[in-house]
C-alpha cells in the first residue's frame, strides 16, 4: 500500500507564491507518473502537472509558466509551486501516483486565492 499526504494549502493572495507538498510512504513500485490534479465542485478532476520517473514534466496549458512541479532527491516528496496563482486557481489539489496497475490519490488540500 502507498500513502500520499498533501500539505501546504491555504489562503494566498493573487500573485503570491504557495508551495504544496505531497509526502509518499509505504511500498515502492516503478511508477509511470507522479503528479498533481485539481477538482472544483461539479467539475471533473483535471491534470495540473505530472512528472515521470525520468524527471520529464508535463503541465496543463492553464498553468504552464506559472506553476512548477519538482521533487526531492529521494523521491519521497513531490512539490507544486504556485508561482503566480490567480483566483481561478482556487480549488482542491490532489496528489496522484500512478503505475502500470496502481493508482493512488491523496486526500486533497484546499487552495484559496483571494485578496
Coordinates of C-alpha atoms in Angstrom, one line a residue:
X1 CA 0.0 0.0 0.0
X2 CA 1.0 3.6 -0.6
X3 CA 0.0 6.7 1.3
X4 CA 0.1 10.1 -0.1
X5 CA -0.3 13.1 2.2
X6 CA -0.7 16.6 0.8
X7 CA 0.1 19.8 2.8
X8 CA 0.7 23.4 2.2
X9 CA -2.7 24.5 1.1
X10 CA -4.4 27.6 2.4
X11 CA -5.2 31.2 1.6
X12 CA -2.9 33.1 -0.7
X13 CA -3.1 36.5 -2.3
X14 CA -3.1 36.7 -6.1
X15 CA 0.4 36.7 -7.4
X16 CA 2.0 35.5 -4.1
X17 CA 3.7 32.1 -4.2
X18 CA 2.5 29.0 -2.4
X19 CA 4.1 25.6 -2.2
X20 CA 2.2 22.3 -2.0
X21 CA 3.9 19.2 -0.8
X22 CA 3.0 15.5 -1.2
X23 CA 4.7 13.1 1.1
X24 CA 4.9 9.5 -0.1
X25 CA 5.2 6.5 2.2
X26 CA 4.5 2.7 2.1
X27 CA 5.5 0.3 -0.6
X28 CA 7.7 1.3 -3.6
X29 CA 7.0 0.4 -7.2
X30 CA 8.1 1.6 -10.6
X31 CA 5.7 4.4 -11.2
X32 CA 4.8 5.9 -14.5
X33 CA 3.8 9.4 -13.3
X34 CA 3.6 11.3 -10.0
X35 CA 1.7 14.5 -10.2
X36 CA -1.0 17.0 -9.2
X37 CA -4.6 17.2 -10.2
X38 CA -7.3 19.6 -9.1
X39 CA -11.1 19.4 -8.9
X40 CA -13.8 22.0 -8.3
X41 CA -17.3 21.1 -7.3
X42 CA -19.4 19.9 -10.2
X43 CA -16.4 19.6 -12.4
X44 CA -14.2 16.7 -13.5
X45 CA -10.8 16.3 -11.9
X46 CA -8.2 17.8 -14.2
X47 CA -4.4 17.4 -14.6
X48 CA -2.3 20.2 -13.3
X49 CA 1.2 18.8 -13.7
X50 CA 3.0 15.5 -13.7
X51 CA 6.5 14.1 -13.6
X52 CA 7.7 10.7 -14.8
X53 CA 10.4 8.6 -13.4
X54 CA 12.9 10.2 -15.8
X55 CA 12.0 13.6 -14.4
X56 CA 10.2 14.7 -17.6
X57 CA 7.4 17.1 -16.7
X58 CA 4.0 17.8 -18.2
X59 CA 1.8 20.8 -17.5
X60 CA -1.7 21.8 -18.2
X61 CA -1.8 24.8 -20.6
X62 CA -3.7 26.8 -17.9
X63 CA -0.8 26.6 -15.5
X64 CA 2.2 26.5 -17.9
X65 CA 4.7 29.1 -17.0
X66 CA 3.0 29.8 -13.6
X67 CA 3.3 26.6 -11.7
X68 CA 6.4 24.4 -11.2
X69 CA 6.5 20.7 -10.3
X70 CA 9.5 19.3 -8.6
X71 CA 10.7 16.5 -6.2
X72 CA 13.2 15.9 -3.5
X73 CA 16.3 13.9 -4.2
X74 CA 15.0 10.8 -2.5
X75 CA 11.7 10.7 -4.4
X76 CA 9.8 10.9 -1.1
X77 CA 8.2 14.2 -1.6
X78 CA 6.6 15.9 -4.6
X79 CA 6.1 19.7 -4.7
X80 CA 3.9 22.0 -6.7
X81 CA 4.9 25.7 -6.5
X82 CA 2.1 28.1 -7.5
X83 CA 4.3 31.0 -8.5
X84 CA 1.6 33.4 -9.6
X85 CA -1.7 32.0 -8.6
X86 CA -4.9 33.6 -9.6
X87 CA -8.5 33.4 -8.2
X88 CA -9.4 30.9 -10.9
X89 CA -6.8 28.5 -9.4
X90 CA -8.9 28.2 -6.2
X91 CA -9.9 24.6 -5.7
X92 CA -8.8 21.4 -4.1
X93 CA -5.5 20.0 -5.2
X94 CA -4.8 16.2 -5.2
X95 CA -1.6 14.3 -5.4
X96 CA -1.6 11.2 -7.6
X97 CA 0.9 8.3 -8.0
X98 CA 0.3 6.0 -10.9
X99 CA 2.0 2.8 -12.1
X100 CA 1.2 0.1 -14.6
X101 CA -1.7 -1.2 -12.4
X102 CA -1.6 1.1 -9.4
X103 CA -3.4 4.4 -9.0
X104 CA -3.1 6.2 -5.6
X105 CA -4.6 9.5 -4.5
X106 CA -4.1 11.7 -1.6
X107 CA -6.9 13.3 0.4
X108 CA -6.5 16.7 -1.2
X109 CA -5.6 20.2 0.0
X110 CA -7.6 23.3 -0.4
X111 CA -6.1 26.3 -2.1
X112 CA -7.9 29.6 -2.0
X113 CA -6.5 32.5 -4.0
X114 CA -8.1 35.8 -2.8
X115 CA -7.1 39.3 -1.8

